[in-house]
C-alpha positions as CSV (number, residue, x, y, z in Angstrom):
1,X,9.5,5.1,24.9
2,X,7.0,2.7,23.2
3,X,6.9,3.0,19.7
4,X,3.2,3.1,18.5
5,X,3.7,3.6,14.9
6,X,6.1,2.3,12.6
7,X,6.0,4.0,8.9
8,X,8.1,1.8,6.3
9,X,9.1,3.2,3.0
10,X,10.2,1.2,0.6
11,X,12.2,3.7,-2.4
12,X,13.8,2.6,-5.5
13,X,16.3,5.6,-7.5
14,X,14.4,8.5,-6.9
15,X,15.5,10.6,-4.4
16,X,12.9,14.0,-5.3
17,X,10.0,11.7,-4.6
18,X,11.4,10.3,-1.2
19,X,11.9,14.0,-0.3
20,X,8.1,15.3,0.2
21,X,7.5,11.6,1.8
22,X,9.7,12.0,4.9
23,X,8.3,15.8,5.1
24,X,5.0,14.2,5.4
25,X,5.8,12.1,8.3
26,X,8.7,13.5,10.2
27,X,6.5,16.5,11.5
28,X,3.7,14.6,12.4
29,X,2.7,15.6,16.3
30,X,2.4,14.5,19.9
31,X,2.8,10.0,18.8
32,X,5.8,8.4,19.1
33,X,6.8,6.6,15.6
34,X,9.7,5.4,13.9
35,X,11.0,5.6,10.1
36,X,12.1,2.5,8.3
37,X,13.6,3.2,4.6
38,X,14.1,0.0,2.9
39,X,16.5,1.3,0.0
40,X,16.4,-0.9,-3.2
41,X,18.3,1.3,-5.3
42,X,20.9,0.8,-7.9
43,X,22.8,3.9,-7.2
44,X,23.8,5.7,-3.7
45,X,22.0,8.8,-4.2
46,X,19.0,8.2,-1.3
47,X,21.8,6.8,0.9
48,X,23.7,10.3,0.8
49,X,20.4,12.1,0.9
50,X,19.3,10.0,4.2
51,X,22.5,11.1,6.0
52,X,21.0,14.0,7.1
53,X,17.9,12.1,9.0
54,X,19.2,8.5,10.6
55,X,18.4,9.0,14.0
56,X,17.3,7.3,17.2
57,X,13.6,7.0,15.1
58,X,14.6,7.1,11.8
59,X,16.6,3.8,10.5
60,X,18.0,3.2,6.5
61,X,19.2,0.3,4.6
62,X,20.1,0.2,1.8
63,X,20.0,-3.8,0.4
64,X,23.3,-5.3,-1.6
65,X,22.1,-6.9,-3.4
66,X,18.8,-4.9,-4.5
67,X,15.7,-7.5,-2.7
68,X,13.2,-6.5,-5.8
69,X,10.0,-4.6,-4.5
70,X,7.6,-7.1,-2.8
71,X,10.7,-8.5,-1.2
72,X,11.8,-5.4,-0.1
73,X,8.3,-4.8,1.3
74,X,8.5,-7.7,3.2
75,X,12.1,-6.9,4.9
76,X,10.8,-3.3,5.7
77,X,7.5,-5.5,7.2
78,X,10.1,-7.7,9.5
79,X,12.2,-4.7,10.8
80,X,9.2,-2.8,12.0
81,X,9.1,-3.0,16.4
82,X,5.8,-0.7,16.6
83,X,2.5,-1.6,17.4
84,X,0.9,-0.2,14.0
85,X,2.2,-0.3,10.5
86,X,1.9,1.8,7.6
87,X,4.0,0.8,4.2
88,X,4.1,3.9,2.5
89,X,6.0,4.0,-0.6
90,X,8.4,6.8,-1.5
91,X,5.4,8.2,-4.2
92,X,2.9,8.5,-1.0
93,X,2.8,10.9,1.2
94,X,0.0,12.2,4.2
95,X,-1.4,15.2,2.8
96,X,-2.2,16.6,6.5
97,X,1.8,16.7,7.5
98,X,1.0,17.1,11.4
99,X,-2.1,15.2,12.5
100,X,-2.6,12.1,10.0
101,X,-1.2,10.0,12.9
102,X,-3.0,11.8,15.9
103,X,-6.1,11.3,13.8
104,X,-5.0,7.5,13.8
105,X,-4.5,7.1,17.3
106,X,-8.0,8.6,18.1
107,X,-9.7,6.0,16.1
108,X,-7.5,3.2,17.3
109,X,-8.2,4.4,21.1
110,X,-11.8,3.4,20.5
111,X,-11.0,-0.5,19.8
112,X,-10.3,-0.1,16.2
113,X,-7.6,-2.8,14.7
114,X,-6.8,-1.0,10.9
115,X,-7.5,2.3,10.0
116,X,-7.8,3.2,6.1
117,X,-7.5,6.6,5.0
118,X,-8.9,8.0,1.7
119,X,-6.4,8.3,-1.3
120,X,-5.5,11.4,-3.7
121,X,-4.4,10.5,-6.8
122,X,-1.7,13.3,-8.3
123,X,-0.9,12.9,-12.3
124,X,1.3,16.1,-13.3
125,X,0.7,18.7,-10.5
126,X,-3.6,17.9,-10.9
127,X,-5.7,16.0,-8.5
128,X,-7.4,12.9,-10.4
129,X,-11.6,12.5,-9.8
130,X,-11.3,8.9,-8.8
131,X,-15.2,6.8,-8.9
132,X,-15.4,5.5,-5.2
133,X,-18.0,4.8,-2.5
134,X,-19.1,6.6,0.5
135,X,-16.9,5.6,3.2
136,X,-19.9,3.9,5.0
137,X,-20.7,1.6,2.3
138,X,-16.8,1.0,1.9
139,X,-16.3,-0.2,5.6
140,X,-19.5,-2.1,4.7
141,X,-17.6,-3.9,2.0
142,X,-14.6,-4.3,3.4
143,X,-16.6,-6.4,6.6
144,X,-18.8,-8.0,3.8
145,X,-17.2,-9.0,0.7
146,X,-13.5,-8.2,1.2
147,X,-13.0,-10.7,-1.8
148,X,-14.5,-7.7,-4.1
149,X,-11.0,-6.1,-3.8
150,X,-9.9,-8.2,-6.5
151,X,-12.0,-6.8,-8.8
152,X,-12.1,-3.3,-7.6
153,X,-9.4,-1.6,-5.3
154,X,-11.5,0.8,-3.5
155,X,-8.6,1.4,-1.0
156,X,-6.1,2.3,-3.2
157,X,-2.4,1.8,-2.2
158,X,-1.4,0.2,0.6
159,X,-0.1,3.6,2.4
160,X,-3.9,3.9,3.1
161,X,-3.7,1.4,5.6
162,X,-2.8,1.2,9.5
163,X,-2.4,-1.7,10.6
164,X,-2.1,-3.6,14.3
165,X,1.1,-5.3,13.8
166,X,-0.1,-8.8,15.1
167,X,-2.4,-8.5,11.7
168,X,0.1,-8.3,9.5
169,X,0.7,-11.1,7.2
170,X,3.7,-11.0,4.6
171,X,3.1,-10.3,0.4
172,X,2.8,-12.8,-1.4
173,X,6.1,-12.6,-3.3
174,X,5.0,-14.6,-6.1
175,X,2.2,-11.9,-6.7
176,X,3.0,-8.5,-8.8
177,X,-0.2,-6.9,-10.2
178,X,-2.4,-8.3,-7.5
179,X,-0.2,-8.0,-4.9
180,X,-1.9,-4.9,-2.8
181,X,-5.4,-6.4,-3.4
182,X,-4.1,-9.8,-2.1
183,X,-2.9,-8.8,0.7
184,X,-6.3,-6.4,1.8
185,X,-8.2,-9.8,1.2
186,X,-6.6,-11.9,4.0
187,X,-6.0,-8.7,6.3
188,X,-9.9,-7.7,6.0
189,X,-10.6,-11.9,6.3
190,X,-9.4,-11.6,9.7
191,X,-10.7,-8.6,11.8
192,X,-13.9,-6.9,11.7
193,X,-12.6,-3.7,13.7
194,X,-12.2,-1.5,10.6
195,X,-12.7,2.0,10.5
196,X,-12.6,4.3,7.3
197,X,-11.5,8.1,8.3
198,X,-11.2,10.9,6.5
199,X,-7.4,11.6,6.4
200,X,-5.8,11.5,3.2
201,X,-3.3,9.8,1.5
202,X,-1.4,11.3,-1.5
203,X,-0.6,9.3,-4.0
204,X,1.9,10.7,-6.8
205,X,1.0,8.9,-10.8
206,X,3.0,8.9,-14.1
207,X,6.5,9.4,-12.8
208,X,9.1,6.6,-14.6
209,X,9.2,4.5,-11.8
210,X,6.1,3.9,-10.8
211,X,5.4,0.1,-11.6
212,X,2.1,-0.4,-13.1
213,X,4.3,1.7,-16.4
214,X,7.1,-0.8,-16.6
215,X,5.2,-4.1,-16.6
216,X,2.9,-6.1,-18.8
217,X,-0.7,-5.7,-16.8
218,X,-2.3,-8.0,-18.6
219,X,0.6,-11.0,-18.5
220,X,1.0,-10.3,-15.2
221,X,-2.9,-10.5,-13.7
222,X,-2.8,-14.0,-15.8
223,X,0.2,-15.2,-14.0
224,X,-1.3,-13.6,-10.7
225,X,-4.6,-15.8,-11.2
226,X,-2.3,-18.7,-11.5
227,X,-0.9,-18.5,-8.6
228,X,-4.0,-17.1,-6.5
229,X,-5.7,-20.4,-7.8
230,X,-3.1,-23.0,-6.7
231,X,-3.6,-21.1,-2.9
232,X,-5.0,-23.2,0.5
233,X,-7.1,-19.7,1.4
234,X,-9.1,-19.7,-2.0
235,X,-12.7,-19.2,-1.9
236,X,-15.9,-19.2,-4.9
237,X,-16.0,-15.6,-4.0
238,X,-12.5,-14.8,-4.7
239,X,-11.9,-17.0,-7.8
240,X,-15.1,-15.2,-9.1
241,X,-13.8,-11.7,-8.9
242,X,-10.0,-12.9,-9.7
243,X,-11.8,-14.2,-12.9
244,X,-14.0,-11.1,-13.7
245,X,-11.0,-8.7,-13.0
246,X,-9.1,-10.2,-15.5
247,X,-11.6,-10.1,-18.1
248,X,-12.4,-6.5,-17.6
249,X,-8.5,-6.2,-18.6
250,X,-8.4,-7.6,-21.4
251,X,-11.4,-5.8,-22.3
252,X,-9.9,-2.7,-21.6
253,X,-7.3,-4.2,-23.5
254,X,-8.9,-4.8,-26.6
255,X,-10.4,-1.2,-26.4
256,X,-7.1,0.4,-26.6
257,X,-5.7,-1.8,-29.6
């Protein structure tokens, strides 16, 4: 059978998190998928935990060495044989656990190349009010000025996405805090046939490994800027909002000290 979706999850040491994200996707209905987890970890806890579900349309590695996370993206990216991706890390999950993919293949039946799905941000059991657009005005965006991503991420992680897989360009492994946003900007650069639904993405915040705790933000949007500067795709419109995220960090910044 023709695979149509292929869901990649990337997971570093935390097996409890991994958990709800496989429930989310292995019950999904009536679509034909497969499940690529890239393991990173240190320790063998997920691969004893993953025993239980390899199968024909579930596949696991686990890297020896460890890749490091946008590398590991990247392998997950080259192992994937359907005809949409979705990179969902192991703190993401689809909050509707049956139909999120039926959902995607209705959109995508009507000529549509990436779908993006709304995000739920969870901190500590509570749903987060996050500021955002009417989805109108968001596809508007996204068509218009997909260079305001750097500035503002109004898709939210990267599990929002589903993408045709002849779209898909690599990370940008010399990227960390601008990774995501990078990444939206040359996928939206090249393909007008966006369409923002209304399935949601859940997004779990504050646990220890999530990566925007364990780095410098600040350090790392400078080095990002360097290297987003020194690129052959660079535009006015991008430098400008690469430049006025960063300041609005270190005004934020200077807030908190």
């Amino acid at each position: 059978m023709e695979i149509l979706f292929s869901i990649i999850i990337p997971t570093f040491n935390n097996v409890a998190l991994l958990k709800k994200t496989i429930q989310s996707v292995i019950n999904q209905e009536n679509v034909s998928f497969e499940i690529i987890v890239v393991d990173d970890s240190t320790n063998n806890e997920i691969e004893d935990f993953m025993v239980q579900y390899v199968s024909g349309n579930i596949r696991y590695i686990h890297n020896h060495p460890n890749l490091g996370a946008v590398k590991n993206w990247n392998y997950g990216i080259s192992l994937a044989r359907g005809q949409y991706l979705i990179i969902m890390h192991h703190d993401e999950c689809f909050k509707d656990t049956t139909k999120t993919l039926q959902s995607y293949l209705s959109h995508i039946s009507l000529g549509n190349e990436v779908i993006v799905a709304e995000v739920e941000v969870i901190m500590n059991a509570h749903v987060l009010k996050r500021f955002s657009f009417l989805r109108c005005i968001k596809q508007k965006l996204l068509k218009g000025i997909p260079s305001l991503l750097y500035f503002y991420n109004f898709i939210g992680p990267v599990s929002c996405l589903c993408i045709k897989k002849e779209l898909v360009t690599i990370f940008n492994e010399k990227l960390t805090w601008l990774v995501d946003v990078d990444f939206y900007y040359r996928l939206f650069v090249g393909t007008q046939q966006i369409f923002y639904c209304s399935s949601v993405v859940q997004s779990m915040h504050g646990h220890e490994g999530q990566i925007s705790k364990n780095i410098d933000v600040l350090k790392r949007h400078k080095e990002d800027m360097r290297v987003l500067f020194s690129t052959s795709y660079k535009t006015f419109s991008q430098l400008f909002f690469i430049r006025l995220s960063y300041w609005y960090q270190y005004i934020k910044f200077l807030i908190k000290s």
